[in-house]
CSV table of C-alpha atoms in Angstrom, one decimal:
chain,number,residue,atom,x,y,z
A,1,UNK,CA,0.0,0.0,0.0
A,2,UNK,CA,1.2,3.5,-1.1
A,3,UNK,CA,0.3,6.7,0.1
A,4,UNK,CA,-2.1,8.3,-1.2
A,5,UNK,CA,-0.4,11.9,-3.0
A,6,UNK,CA,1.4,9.2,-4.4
A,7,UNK,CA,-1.4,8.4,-6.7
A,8,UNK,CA,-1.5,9.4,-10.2
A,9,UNK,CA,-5.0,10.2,-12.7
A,10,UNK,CA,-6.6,7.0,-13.8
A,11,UNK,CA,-4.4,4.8,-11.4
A,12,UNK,CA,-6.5,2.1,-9.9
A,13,UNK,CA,-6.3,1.2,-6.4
A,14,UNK,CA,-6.0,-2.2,-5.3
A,15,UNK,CA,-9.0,-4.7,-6.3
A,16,UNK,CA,-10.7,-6.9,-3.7
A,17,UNK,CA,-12.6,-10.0,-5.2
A,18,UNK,CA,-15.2,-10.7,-2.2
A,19,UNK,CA,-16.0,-14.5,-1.2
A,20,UNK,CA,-19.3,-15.6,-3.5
A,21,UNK,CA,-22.3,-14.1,-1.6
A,22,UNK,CA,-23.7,-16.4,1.1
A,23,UNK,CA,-27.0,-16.4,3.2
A,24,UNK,CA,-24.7,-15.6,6.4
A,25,UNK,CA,-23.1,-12.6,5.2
A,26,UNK,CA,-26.8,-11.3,4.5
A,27,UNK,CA,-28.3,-12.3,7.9
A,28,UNK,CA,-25.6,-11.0,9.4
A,29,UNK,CA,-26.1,-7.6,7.7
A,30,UNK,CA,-29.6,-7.6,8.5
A,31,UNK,CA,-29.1,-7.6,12.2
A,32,UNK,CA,-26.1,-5.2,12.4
A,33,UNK,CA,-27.6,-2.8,10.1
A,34,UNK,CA,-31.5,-3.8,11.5
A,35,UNK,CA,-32.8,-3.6,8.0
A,36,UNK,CA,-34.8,-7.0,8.6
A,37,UNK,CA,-36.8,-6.7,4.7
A,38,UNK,CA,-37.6,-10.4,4.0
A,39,UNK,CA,-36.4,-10.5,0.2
A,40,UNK,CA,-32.9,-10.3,1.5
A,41,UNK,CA,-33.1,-13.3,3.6
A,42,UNK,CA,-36.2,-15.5,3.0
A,43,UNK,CA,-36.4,-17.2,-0.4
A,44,UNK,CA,-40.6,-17.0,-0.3
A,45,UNK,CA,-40.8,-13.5,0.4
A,46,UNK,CA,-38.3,-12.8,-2.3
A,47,UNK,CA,-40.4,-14.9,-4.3
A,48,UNK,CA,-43.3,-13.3,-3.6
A,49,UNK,CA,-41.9,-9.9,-4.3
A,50,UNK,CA,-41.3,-11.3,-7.9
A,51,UNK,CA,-37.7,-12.0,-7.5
A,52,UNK,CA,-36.0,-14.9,-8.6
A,53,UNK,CA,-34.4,-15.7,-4.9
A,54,UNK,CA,-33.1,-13.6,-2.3
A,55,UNK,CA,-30.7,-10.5,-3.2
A,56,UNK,CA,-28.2,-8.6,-0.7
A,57,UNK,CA,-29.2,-5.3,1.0
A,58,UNK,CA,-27.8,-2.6,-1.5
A,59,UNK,CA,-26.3,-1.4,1.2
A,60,UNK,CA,-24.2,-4.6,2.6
A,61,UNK,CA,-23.0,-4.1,-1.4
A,62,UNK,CA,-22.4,-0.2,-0.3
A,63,UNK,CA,-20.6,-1.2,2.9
A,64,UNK,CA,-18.3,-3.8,1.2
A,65,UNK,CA,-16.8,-0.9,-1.6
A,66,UNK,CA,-16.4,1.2,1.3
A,67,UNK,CA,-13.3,-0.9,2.4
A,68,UNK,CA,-10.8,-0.1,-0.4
A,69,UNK,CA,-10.6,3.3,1.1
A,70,UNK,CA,-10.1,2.0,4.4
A,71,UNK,CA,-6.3,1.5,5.1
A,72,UNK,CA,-6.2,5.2,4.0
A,73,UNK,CA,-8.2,6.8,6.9
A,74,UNK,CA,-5.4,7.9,8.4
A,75,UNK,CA,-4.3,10.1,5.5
A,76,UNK,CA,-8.1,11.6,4.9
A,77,UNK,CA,-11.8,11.2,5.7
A,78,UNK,CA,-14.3,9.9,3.0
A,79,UNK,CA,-16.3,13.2,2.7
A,80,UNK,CA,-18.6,12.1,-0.3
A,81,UNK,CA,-19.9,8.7,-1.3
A,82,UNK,CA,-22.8,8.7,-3.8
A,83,UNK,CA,-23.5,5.1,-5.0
A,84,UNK,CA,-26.4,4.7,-7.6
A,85,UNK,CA,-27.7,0.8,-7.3
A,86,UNK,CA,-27.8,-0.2,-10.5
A,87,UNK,CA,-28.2,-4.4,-10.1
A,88,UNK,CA,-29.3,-6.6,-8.3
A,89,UNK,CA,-27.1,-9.1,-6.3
A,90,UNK,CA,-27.9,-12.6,-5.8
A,91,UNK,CA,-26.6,-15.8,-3.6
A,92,UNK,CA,-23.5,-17.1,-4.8
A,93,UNK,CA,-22.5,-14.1,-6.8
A,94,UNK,CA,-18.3,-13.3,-7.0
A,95,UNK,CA,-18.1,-9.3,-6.9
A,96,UNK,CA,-15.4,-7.5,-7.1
A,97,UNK,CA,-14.9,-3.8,-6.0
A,98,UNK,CA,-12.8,-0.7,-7.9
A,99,UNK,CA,-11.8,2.1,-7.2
A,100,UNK,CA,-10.4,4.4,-10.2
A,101,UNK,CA,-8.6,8.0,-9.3
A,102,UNK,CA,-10.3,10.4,-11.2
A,103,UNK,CA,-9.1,13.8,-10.2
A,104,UNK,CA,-6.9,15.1,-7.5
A,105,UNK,CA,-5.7,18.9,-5.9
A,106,UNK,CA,-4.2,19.6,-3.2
A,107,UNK,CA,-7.4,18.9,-0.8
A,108,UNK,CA,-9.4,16.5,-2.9
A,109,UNK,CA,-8.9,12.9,-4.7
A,110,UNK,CA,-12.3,12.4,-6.5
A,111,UNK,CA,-12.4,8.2,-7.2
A,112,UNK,CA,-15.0,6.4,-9.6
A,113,UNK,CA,-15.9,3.4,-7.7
A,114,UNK,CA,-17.9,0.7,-8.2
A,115,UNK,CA,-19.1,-2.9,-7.3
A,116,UNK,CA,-19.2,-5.8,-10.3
A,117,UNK,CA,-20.2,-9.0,-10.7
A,118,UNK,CA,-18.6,-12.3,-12.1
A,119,UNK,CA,-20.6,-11.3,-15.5
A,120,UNK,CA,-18.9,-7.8,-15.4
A,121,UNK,CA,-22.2,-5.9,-14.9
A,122,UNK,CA,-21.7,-2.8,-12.5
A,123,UNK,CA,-24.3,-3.7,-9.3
A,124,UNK,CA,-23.4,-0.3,-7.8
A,125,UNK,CA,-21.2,2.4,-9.4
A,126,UNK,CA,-20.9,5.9,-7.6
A,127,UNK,CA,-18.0,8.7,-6.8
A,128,UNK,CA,-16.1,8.7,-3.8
A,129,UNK,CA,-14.1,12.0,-2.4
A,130,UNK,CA,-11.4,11.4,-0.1
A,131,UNK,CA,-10.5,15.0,1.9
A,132,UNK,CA,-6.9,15.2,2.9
A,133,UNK,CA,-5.6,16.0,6.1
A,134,UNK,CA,-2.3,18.5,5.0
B,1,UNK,CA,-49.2,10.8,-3.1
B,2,UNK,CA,-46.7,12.3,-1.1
B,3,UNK,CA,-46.2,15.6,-2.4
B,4,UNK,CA,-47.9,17.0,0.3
B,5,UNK,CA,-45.7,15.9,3.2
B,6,UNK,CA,-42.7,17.5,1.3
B,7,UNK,CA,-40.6,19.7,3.9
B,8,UNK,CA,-42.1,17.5,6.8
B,9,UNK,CA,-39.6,16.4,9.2
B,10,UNK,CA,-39.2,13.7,12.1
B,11,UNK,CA,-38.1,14.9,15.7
B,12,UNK,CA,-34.6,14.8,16.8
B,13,UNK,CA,-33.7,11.4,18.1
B,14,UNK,CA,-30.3,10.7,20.3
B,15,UNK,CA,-28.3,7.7,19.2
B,16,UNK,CA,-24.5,6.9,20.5
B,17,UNK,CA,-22.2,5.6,17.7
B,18,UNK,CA,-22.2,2.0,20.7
B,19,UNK,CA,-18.9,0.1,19.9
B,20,UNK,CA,-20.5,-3.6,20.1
B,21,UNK,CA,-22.6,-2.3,17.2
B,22,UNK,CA,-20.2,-0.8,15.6
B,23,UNK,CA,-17.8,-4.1,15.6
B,24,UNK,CA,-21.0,-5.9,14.6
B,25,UNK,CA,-21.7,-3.7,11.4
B,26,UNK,CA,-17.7,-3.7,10.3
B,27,UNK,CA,-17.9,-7.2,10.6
B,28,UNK,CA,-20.6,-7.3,8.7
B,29,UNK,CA,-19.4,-5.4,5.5
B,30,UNK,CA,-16.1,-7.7,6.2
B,31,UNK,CA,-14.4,-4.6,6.9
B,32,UNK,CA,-13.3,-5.3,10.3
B,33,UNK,CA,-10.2,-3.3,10.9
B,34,UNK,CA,-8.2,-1.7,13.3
B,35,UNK,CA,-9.3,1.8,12.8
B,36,UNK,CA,-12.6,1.0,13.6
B,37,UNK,CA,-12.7,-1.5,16.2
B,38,UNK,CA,-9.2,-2.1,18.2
B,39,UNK,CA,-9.3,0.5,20.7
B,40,UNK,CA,-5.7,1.2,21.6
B,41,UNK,CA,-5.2,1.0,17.8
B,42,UNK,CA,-7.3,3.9,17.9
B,43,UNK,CA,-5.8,5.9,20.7
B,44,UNK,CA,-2.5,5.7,18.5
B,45,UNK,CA,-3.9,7.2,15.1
B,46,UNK,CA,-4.6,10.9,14.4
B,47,UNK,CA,-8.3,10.7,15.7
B,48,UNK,CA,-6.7,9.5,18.8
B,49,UNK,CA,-10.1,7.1,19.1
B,50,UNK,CA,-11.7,4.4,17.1
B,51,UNK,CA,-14.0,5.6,14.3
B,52,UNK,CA,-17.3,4.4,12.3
B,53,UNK,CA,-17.4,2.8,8.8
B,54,UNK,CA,-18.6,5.7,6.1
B,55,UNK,CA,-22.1,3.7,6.2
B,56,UNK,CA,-22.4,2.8,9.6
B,57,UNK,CA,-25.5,5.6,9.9
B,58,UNK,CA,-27.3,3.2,8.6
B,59,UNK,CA,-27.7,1.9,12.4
B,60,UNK,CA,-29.0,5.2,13.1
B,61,UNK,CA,-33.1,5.7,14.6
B,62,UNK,CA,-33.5,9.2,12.7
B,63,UNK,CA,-37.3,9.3,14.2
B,64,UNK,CA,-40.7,9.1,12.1
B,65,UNK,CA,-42.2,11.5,10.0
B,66,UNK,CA,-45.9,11.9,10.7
B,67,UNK,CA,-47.9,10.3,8.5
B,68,UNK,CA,-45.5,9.3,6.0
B,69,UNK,CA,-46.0,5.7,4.8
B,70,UNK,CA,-43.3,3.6,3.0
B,71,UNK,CA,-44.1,-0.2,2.7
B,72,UNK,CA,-41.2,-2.8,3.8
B,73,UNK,CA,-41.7,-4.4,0.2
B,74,UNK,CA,-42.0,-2.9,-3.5
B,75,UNK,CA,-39.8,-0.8,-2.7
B,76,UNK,CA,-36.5,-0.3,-4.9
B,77,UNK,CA,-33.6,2.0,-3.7
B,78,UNK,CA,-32.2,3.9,-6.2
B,79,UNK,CA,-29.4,5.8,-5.1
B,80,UNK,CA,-27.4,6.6,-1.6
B,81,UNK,CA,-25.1,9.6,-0.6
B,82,UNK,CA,-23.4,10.3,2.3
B,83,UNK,CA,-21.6,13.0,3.1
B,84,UNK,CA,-19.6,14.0,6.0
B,85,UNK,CA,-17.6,17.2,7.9
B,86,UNK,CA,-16.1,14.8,9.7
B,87,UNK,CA,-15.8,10.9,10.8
B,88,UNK,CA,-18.1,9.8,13.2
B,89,UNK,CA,-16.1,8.6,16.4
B,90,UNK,CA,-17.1,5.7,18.6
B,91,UNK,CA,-19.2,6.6,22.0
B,92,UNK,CA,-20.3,9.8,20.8
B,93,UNK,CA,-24.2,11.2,21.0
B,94,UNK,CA,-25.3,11.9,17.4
B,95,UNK,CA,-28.6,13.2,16.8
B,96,UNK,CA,-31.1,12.0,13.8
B,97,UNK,CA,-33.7,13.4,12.2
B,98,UNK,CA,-35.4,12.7,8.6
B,99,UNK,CA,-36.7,15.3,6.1
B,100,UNK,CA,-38.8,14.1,3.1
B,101,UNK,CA,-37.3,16.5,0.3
B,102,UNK,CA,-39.0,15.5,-2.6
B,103,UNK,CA,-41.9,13.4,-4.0
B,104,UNK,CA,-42.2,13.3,-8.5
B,105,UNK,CA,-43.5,10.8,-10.5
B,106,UNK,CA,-41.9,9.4,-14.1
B,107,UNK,CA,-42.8,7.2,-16.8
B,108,UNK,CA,-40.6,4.4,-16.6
B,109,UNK,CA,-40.1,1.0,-18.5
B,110,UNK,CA,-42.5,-0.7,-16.3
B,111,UNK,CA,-45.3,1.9,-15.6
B,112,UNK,CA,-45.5,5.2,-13.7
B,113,UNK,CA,-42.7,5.6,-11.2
B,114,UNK,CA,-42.9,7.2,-7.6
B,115,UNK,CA,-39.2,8.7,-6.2
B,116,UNK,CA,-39.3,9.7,-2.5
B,117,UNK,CA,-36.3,11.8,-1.6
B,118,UNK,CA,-35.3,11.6,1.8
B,119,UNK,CA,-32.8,13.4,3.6
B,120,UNK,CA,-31.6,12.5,6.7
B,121,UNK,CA,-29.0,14.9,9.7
B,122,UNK,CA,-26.4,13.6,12.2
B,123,UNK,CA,-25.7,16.7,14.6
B,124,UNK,CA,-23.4,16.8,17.4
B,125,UNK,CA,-24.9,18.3,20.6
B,126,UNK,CA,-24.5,21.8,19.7
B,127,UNK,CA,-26.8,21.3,16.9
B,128,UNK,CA,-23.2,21.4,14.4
B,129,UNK,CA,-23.8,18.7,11.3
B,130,UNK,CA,-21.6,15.9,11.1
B,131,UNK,CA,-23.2,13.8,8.4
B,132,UNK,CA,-26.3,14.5,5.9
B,133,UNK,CA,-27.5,11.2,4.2
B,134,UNK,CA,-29.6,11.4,1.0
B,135,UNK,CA,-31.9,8.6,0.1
B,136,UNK,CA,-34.1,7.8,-3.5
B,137,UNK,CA,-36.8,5.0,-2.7
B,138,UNK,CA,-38.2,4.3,-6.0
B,139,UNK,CA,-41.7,3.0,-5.3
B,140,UNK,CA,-42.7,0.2,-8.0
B,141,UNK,CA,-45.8,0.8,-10.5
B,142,UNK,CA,-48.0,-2.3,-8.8
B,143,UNK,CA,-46.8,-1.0,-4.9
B,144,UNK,CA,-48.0,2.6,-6.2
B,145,UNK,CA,-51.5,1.6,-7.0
B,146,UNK,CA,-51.8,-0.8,-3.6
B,147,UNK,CA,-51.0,2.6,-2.2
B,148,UNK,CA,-53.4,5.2,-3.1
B,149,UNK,CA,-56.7,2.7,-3.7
């Protein structure tokens, strides 16, 4: 891991493939986050909501891309994160989470980030902007 | 459908950023490091304390607004931003509230659409913001009808 200001335009920062999606990882979210919505845990209620089985919170998705930033909290603060949801995520699904530098001055890095599958679809895609402490 | 509860707002509610659900959550996202959850890892970093995951508000009880109806199912969310003054640090009082900002409809591939805009505050005790979190709950065609028969 490099710093930061190290970073140059369109320089990635390290990719993280995520273990394929399991019913665990979603009940765990669900009672640390307390969003309890049945489609992401019970396969008859995603049914019944016209799904074809359960799909992950957007925001467990959200929480995971959060975590290439994180080893970097000591150089700046995530000040923006804007995430549009964009697909769905279902059991068993490999996603992989990017982060793209974008922009930089002497304040701001602005990344391009986003969440994809194992077909290359974006799930999530958004804009992240770190604020440097100088 | 909602247009007319634009501007309404939920009373202030106190929540404390607790560390056990803090762990919890980072554990949750498989984020579960140091920064966030060690605490004499966090009495040696620059925040001298641990602090909370950029989504951790998501914990949060930001209060109801009165009268406003969202059903737990049909609903589609459509896009999330956070932004903050600061981190959020473990063990401190934060206090929620929810604003609906905007209600329009639009014709989409599967019928009309409904987009509620909510907007929701984390203040420190002097009333200072640390965190504004903006919501879009697309309600589906079929959830749209149920609603206003």
């Amino acid at each position: 891991m490099s710093s930061l200001v190290e970073l140059k335009q369109n320089e990635a920062l390290e990719e993280i493939t995520l273990e394929p999606v399991s019913r665990i990882d979603l009940i765990k979210y669900a009672g640390a986050s307390g969003d309890f919505n049945p489609i992401h845990t019970i396969d008859d209620e995603a049914k019944n909501a016209g799904l074809p089985g359960i799909i992950a919170h957007g925001m467990w998705t959200m929480g995971n891309l959060s975590k290439l930033f994180t080893p970097y909290l000591e150089e700046a603060f995530i000040q923006d994160y804007q995430i549009r949801f964009s697909g769905m995520v279902f059991l068993e699904d490999v996603i992989t989470l990017k982060a793209v530098l974008q922009d930089s001055s002497e304040t701001f890095l602005h990344f391009k980030v986003a969440a994809v599958n194992q077909k290359g679809e974006d799930v999530i895609k958004g804009n992240v902007t770190l604020n440097l402490y100088i | 459908m909602y247009k007319d509860q634009i501007g309404n707002k939920s009373n202030k509610v106190k929540n404390i950023v607790e560390r056990g659900m803090l762990k919890k959550f980072a554990e949750s996202i498989g984020d579960p490091h140091p920064i966030f959850i060690n605490e004499e890892y966090g009495k040696q970093t620059r925040y001298g304390q641990n602090i909370a995951p950029p989504t951790f508000p998501r914990v949060f009880d930001y209060g109801d607004i009165e009268g406003l109806y969202l059903p737990n199912i049909g609903l589609i969310h459509g896009e999330q931003i956070y932004h903050y003054e600061r981190p959020l640090f473990v063990g401190e009082e934060v206090y929620c509230y929810t604003e609906l900002m905007d209600y329009y409809e639009k014709e989409g591939n599967n019928g009309l659409l409904g987009f509620v805009i909510l907007k929701r505050y984390g203040e420190d005790l002097e009333g200072k913001t640390i965190f504004t979190e903006s919501q879009t709950v697309i309600i589906s065609e079929t959830v749209r009808k149920e609603l206003i028969r």
